[in-house]
Short mmCIF file of C-alpha atoms and ligand atoms in Angstrom, two decimals:
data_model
loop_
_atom_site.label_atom_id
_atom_site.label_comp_id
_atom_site.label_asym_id
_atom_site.label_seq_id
_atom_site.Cartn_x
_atom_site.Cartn_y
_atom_site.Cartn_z
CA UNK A 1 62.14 17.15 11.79
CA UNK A 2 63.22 19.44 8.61
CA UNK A 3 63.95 22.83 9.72
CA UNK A 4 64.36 25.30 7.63
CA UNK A 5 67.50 24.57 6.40
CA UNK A 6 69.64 24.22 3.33
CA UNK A 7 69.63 20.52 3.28
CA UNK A 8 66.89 20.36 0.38
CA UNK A 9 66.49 24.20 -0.28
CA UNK A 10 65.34 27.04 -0.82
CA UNK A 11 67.14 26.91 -4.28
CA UNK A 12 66.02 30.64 -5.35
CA UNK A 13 64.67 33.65 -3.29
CA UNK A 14 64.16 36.45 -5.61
CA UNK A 15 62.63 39.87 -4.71
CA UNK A 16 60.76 41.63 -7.74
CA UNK A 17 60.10 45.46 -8.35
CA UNK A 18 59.00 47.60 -10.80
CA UNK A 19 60.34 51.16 -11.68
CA UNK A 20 57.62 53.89 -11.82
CA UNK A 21 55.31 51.42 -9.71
CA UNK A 22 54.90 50.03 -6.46
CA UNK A 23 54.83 46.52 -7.56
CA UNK A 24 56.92 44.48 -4.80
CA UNK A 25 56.90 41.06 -4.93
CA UNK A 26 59.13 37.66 -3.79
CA UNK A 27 59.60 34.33 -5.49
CA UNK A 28 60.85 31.30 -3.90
CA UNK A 29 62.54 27.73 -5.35
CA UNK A 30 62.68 25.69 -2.55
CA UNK A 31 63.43 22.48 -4.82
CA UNK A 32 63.11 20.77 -8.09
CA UNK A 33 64.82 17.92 -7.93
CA UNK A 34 61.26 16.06 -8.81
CA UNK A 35 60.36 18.19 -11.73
CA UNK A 36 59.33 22.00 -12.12
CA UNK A 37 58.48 23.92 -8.63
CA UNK A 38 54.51 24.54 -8.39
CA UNK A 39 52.39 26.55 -6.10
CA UNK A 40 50.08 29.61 -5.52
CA UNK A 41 50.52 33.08 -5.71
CA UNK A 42 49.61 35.03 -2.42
CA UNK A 43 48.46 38.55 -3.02
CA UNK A 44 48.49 40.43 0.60
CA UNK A 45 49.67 43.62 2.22
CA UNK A 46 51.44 41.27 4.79
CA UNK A 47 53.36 38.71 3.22
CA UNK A 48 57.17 38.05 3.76
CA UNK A 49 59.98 36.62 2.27
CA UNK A 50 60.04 34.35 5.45
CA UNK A 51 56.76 33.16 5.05
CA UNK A 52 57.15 32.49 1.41
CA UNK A 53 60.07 30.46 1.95
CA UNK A 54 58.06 28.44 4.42
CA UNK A 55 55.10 27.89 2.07
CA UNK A 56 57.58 27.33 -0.60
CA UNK A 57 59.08 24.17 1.85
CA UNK A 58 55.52 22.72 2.36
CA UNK A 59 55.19 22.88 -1.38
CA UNK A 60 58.60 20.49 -1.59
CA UNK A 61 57.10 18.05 1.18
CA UNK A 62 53.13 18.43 -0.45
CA UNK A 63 53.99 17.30 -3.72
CA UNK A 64 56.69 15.00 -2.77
CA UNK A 65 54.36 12.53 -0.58
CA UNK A 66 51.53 13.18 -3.23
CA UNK A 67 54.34 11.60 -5.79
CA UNK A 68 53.64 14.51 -8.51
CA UNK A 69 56.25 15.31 -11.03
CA UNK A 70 56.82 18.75 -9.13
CA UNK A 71 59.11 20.42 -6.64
CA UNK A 72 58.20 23.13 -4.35
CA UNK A 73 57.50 26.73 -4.90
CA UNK A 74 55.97 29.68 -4.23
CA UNK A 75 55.23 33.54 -4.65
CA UNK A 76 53.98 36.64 -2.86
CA UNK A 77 52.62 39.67 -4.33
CA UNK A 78 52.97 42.51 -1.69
CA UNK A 79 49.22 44.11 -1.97
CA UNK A 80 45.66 44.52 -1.14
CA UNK A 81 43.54 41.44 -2.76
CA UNK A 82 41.39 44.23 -3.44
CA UNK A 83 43.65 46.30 -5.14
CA UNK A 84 42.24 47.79 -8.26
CA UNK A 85 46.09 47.45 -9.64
CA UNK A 86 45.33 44.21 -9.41
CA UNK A 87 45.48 42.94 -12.80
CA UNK A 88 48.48 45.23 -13.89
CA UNK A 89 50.51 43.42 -10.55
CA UNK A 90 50.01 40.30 -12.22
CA UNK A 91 50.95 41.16 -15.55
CA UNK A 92 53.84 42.46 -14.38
CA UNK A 93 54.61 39.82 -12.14
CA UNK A 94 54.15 37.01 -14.95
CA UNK A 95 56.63 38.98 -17.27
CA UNK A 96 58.84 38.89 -14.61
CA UNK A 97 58.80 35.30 -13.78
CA UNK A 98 58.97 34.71 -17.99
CA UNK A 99 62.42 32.93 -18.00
CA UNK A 100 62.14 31.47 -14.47
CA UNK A 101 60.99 28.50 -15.78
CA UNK A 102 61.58 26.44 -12.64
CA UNK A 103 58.17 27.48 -11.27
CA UNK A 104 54.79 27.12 -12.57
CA UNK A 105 52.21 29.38 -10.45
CA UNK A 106 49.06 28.62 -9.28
CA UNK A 107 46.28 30.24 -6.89
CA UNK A 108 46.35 31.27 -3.46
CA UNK A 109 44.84 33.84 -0.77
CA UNK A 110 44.10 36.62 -2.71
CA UNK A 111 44.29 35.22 -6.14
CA UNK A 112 41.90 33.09 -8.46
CA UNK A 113 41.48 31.82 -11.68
CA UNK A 114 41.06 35.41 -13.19
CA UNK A 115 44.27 35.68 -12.29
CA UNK A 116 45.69 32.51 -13.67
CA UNK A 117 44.32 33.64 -16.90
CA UNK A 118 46.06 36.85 -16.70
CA UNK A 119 49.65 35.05 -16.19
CA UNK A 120 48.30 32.45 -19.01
CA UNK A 121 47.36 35.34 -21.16
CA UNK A 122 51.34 36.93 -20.66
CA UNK A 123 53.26 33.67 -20.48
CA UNK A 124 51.07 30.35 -21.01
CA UNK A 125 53.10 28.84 -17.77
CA UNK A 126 50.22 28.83 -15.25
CA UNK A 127 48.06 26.27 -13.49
CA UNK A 128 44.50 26.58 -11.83
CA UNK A 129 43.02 28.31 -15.20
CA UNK A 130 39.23 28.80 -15.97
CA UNK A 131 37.33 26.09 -17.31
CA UNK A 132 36.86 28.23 -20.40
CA UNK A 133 40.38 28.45 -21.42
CA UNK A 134 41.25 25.05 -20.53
CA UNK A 135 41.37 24.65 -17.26
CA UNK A 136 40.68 23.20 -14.21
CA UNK A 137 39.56 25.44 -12.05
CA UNK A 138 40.65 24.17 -8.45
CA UNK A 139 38.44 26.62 -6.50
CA UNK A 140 35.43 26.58 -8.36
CA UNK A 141 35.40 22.88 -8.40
CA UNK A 142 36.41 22.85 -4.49
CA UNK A 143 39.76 20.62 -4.57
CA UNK A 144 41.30 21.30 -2.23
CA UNK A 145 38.12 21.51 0.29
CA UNK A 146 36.72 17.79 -1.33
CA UNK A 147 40.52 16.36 -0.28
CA UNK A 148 39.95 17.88 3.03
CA UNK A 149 36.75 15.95 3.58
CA UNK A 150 38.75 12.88 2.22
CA UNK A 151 40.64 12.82 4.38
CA UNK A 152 38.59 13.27 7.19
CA UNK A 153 37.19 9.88 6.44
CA UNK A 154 40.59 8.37 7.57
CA UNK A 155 41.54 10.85 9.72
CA UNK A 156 38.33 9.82 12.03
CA UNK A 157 39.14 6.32 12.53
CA UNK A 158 42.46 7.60 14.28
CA UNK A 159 40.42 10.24 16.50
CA UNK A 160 37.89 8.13 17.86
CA UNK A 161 35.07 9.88 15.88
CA UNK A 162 32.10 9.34 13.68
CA UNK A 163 31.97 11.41 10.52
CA UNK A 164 28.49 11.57 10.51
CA UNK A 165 26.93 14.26 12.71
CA UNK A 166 30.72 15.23 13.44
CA UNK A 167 30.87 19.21 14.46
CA UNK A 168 32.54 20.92 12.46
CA UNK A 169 34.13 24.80 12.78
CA UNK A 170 35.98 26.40 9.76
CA UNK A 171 38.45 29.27 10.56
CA UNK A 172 38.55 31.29 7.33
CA UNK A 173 35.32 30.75 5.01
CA UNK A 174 37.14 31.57 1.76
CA UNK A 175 37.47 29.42 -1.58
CA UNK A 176 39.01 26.44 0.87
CA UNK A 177 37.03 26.75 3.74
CA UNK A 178 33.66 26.82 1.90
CA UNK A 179 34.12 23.69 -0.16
CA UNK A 180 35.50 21.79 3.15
CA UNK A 181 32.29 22.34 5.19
CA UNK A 182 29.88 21.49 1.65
CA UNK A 183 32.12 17.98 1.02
CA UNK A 184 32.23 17.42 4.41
CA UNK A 185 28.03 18.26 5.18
CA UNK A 186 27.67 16.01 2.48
CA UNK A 187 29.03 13.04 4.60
CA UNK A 188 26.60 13.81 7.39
CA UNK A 189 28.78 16.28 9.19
CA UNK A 190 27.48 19.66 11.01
CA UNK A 191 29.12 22.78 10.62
CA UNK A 192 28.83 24.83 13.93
CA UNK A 193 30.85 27.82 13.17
CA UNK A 194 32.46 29.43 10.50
CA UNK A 195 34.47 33.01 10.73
CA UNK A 196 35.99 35.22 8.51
CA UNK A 197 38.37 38.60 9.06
CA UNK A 198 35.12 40.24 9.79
CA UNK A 199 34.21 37.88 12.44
CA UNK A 200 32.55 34.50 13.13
CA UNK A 201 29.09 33.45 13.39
CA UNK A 202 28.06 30.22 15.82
CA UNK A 203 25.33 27.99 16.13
CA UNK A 204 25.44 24.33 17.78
CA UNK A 205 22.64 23.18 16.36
CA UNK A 206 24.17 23.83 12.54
CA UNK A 207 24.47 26.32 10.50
CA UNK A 208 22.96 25.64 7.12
CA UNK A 209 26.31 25.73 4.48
CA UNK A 210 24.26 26.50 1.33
CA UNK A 211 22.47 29.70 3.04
CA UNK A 212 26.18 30.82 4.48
CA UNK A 213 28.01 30.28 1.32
CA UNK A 214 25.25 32.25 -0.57
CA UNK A 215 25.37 35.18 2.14
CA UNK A 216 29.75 35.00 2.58
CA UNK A 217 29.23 35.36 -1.57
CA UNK A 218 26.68 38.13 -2.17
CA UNK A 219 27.46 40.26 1.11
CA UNK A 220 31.03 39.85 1.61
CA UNK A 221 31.27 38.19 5.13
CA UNK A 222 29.44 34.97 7.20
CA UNK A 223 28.78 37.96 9.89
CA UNK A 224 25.40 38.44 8.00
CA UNK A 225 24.16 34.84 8.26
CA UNK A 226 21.21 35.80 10.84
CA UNK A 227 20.47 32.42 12.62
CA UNK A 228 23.38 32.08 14.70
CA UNK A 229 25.36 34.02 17.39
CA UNK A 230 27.84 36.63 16.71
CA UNK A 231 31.16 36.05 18.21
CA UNK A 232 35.04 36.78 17.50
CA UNK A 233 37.33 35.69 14.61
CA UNK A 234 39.46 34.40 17.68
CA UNK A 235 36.33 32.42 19.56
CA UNK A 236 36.64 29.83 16.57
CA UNK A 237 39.40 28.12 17.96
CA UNK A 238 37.64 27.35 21.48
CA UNK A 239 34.50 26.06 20.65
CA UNK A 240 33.35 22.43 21.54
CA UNK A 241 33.44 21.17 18.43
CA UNK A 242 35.11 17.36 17.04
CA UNK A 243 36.78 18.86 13.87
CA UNK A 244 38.14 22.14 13.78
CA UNK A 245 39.53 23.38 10.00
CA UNK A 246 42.08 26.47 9.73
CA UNK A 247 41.87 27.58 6.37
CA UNK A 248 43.39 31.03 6.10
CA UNK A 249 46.59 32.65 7.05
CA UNK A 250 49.47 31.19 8.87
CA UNK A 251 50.27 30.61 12.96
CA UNK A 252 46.54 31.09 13.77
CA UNK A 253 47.05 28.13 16.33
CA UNK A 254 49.92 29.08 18.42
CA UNK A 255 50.86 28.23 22.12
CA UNK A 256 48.55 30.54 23.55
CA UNK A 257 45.70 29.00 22.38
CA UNK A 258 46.59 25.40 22.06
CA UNK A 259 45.59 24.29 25.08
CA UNK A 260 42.10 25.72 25.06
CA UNK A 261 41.59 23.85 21.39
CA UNK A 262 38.40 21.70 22.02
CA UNK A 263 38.31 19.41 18.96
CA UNK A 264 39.34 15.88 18.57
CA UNK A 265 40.64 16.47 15.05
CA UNK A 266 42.26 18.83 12.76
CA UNK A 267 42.34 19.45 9.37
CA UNK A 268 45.09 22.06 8.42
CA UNK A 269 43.03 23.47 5.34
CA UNK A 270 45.37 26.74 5.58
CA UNK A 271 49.27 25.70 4.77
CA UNK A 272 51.17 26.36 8.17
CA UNK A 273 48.54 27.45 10.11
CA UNK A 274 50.00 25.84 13.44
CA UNK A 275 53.58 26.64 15.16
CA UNK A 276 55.32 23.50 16.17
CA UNK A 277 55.01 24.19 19.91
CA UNK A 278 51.41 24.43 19.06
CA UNK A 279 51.60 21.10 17.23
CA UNK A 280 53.28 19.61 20.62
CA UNK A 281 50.70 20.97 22.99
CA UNK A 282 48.04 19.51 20.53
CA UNK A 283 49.78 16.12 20.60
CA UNK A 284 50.03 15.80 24.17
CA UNK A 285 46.46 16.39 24.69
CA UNK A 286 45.42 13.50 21.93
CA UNK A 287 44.37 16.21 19.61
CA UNK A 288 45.02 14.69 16.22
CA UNK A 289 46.60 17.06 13.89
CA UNK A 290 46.82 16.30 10.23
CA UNK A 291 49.70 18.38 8.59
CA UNK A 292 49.03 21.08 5.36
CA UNK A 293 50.80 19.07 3.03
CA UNK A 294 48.78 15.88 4.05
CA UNK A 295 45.26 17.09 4.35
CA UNK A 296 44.85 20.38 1.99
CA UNK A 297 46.96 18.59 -1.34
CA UNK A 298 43.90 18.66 -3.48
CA UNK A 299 44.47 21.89 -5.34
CA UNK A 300 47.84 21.14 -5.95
CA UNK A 301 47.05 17.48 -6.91
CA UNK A 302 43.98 19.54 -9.41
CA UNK A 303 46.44 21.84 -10.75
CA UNK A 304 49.42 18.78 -11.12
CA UNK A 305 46.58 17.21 -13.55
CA UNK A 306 45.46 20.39 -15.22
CA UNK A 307 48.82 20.84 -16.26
CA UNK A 308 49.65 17.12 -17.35
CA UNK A 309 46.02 17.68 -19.50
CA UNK A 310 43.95 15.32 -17.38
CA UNK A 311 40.34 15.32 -17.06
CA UNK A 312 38.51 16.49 -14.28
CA UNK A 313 37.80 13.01 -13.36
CA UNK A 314 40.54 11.78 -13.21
CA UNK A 315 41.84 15.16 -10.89
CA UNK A 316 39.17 14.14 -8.43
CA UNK A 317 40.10 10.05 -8.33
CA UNK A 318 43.89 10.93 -7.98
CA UNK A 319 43.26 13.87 -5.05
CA UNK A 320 40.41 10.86 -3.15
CA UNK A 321 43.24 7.95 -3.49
CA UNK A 322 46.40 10.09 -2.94
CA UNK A 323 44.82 11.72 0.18
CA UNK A 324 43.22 8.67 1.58
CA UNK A 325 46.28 6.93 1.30
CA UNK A 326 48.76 9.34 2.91
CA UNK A 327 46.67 10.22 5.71
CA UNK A 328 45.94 5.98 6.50
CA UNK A 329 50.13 5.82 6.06
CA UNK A 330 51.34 8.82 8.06
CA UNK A 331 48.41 8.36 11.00
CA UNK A 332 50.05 4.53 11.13
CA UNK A 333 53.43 5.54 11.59
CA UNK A 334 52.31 7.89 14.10
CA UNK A 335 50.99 5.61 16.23
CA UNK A 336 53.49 2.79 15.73
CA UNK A 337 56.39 5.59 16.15
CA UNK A 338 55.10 7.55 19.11
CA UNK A 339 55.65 10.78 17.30
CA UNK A 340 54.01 13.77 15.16
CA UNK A 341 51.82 12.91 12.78
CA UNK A 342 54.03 16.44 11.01
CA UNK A 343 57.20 14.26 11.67
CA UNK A 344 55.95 10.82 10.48
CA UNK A 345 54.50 13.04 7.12
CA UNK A 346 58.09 14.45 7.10
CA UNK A 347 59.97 11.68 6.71
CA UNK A 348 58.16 10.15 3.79
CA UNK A 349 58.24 13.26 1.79
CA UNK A 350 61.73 14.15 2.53
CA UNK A 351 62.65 10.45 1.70
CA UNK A 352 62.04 11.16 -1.70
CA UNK A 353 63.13 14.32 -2.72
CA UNK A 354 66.69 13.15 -0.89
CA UNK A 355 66.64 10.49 -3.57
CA UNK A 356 65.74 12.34 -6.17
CA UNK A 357 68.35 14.51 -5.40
CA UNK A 358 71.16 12.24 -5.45
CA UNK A 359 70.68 11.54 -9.25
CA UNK A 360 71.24 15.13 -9.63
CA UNK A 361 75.30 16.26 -10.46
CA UNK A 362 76.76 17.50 -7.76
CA UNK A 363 79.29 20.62 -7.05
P1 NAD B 1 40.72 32.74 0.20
O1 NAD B 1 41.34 34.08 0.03
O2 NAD B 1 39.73 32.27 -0.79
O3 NAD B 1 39.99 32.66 1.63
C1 NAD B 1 40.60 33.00 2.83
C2 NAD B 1 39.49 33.31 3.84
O4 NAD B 1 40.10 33.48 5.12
C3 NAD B 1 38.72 34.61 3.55
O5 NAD B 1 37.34 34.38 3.73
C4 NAD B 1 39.24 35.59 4.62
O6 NAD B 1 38.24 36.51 5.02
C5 NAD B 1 39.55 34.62 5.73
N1 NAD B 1 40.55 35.11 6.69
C6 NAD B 1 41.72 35.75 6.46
N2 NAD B 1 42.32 36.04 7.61
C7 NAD B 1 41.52 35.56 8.59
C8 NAD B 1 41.58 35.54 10.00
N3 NAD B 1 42.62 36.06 10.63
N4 NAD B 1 40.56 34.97 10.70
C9 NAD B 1 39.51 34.42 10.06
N5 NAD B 1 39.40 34.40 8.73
C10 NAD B 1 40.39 34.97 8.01
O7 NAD B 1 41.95 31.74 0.36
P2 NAD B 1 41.95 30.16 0.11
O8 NAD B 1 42.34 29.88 -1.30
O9 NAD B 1 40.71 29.57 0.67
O10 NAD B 1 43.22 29.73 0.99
C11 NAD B 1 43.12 29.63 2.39
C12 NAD B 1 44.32 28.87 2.92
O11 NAD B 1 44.36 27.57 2.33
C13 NAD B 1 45.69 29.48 2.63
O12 NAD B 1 46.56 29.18 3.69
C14 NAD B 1 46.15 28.74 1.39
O13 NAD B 1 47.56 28.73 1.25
C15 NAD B 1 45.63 27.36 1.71
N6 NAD B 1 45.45 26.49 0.56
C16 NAD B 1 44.66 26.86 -0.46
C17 NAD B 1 44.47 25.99 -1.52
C18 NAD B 1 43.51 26.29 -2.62
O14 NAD B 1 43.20 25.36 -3.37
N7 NAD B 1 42.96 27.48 -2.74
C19 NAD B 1 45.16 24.77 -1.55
C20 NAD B 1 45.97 24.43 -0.48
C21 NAD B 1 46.11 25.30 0.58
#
């Protein structure tokens, strides 16, 4: 199991302020022995240098085993999504980050492609960028969510399920978790519940996705979608349901609520949104867990071909095959093995950054 050690990284942790402002934000390296570090920018009152290190790791693992020419990175801005400083935080930010040209940033909670196009518009080193300036736009176009549902079609062969007429709940319906439960009602699934930081809305005989998205999009939260049952944000995780999705903030599924988890299969949508105890728990009761950097590597695969100047096509063939592949691999091994399907994922990714790495001049 990698912990978090030094062993592959983190190569830079860097902490960013601004005089006269109250612009705080970290940047983390974790490795780039495979090519340039890539991932999102969180914006969020809460975020840590801790938890970007961590996201920074799965970025190192996630486009290792997807075989981009990337390493791992990552970035916090310390604010309110909603901040109307918004825009100046990320101008700031992306003269910052000028010279570090190690990392290429992309979106995350908090951020979008408005805010690509801000870094684009200061530096030109950005990924997930409108469709108007060139870009792909991951969310819009609902990569990472159409991976998810990819790799749900494996995925069920290994749980014992049928895809179609699966139940489905989505913890978080942002930019992720709104594309997972359209790809996936697509392929005949049912979403029963969906929640948000407002709350979550339930209904076992299916909520209809189009309506909800329309209603999380013009009112702010799925607690307005009237034909269903108002419940918790913490209820999610306890419904009967086959496939549950986390897509929003980290160590939602923890020990304390492992056990009481009802679904056959899940998605990790969200990057690290399960502790490794949790993982355990979930493993001993034959609840099969697909890790972050396995199941939700569609944006990054998106923003791996934006940058390389591929077509949108081709972004959505390499993120079907890439997924579909890595999930039929690492759900094998688990099997075979008797272990995690986190640790069977583990070793193939850390495999070949290891290699990688020992091209690289050493100290
Ligand atoms: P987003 O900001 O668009 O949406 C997050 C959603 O989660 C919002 O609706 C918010 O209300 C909800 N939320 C936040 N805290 C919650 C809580 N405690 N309970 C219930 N809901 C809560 O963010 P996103 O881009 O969809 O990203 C979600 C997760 O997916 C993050 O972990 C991110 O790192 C990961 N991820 C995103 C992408 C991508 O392409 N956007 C790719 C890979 C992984």
């Amino acid at each position: 199991m990698i912990k978090h050690i030094q062993e592959i990284g983190p190569s830079k942790v860097i902490q960013l302020y601004f005089p006269v402002s109250d612009f705080h934000a970290i940047v983390v390296v974790d490795n780039t022995a495979l090519g340039p570090s890539i991932g999102g920018v969180r914006v969020s009152r809460n975020v840590t240098v801790e938890e970007v290190k961590r996201l920074a790791r799965t970025m190192t693992l996630k486009t290792s085993i997807a075989g981009l020419p990337h390493g791992g990175g990552k970035a916090g801005i310390i604010a309110d999504p909603q901040d109307p400083k918004k825009e100046l935080y990320f101008r700031i930010f992306s003269q910052a980050i000028k010279d570090l040209t190690d990392y290429i940033p992309g979106p995350d909670m908090g951020s979008d492609e408005e805010c690509m196009a801000w870094i684009h518009d200061e530096i030109g080193r950005v990924a997930g960028l409108p469709e108007e300036i060139g870009g792909l736009p991951l969310d819009k176009l609902g990569a990472t969510g159409f991976g998810l549902a990819e790799c749900a079609e494996i995925a069920c062969n290994y749980a014992n399920l049928e895809l179609n007429g699966a139940k489905v709940a989505v913890q978080g319906f942002g930019s992720v978790g709104k594309a997972a439960a359209s790809f996936l009602s697509e392929k005949g699934c049912v979403l029963i519940a969906a929640s948000d930081t407002k709350g979550c809305i339930f209904n076992a005989n299916g909520i209809d996705v189009k309506d909800l998205i329309d209603i999380k999009e013009n009112t702010g939260s799925v607690i307005n979608y009237t034909k269903g049952v108002l419940k918790s944000s913490e209820e999610i995780f306890s419904f009967e349901c086959d496939i549950l999705i986390p897509a929003a903030t980290p160590d939602v599924i923890h020990k304390g609520n492992a056990e009481n988890i009802k679904a056959k299969l899940i998605l990790q949508g969200a990057n690290i949104p399960a502790t490794l105890e949790a993982e355990e728990i979930l493993h001993k009761k034959n609840v099969l867990s697909v890790p972050d950097f396995i199941a939700n590597a569609g944006g990054v695969i998106m923003a791996a071909a934006e940058y390389a100047k591929k077509s949108e096509d081709e972004a959505f063939n390499a993120i079907s095959e890439k997924i579909k592949k890595n999930t039929k691999v690492i759900l094998e091994n688990t099997f075979q093995e008797g272990i995690l399907p986190r640790q069977a994922a583990e070793k193939i990714a850390k495999e070949r950054v290891l290699k990688a790495m020992s091209y690289k001049k050493t100290l």
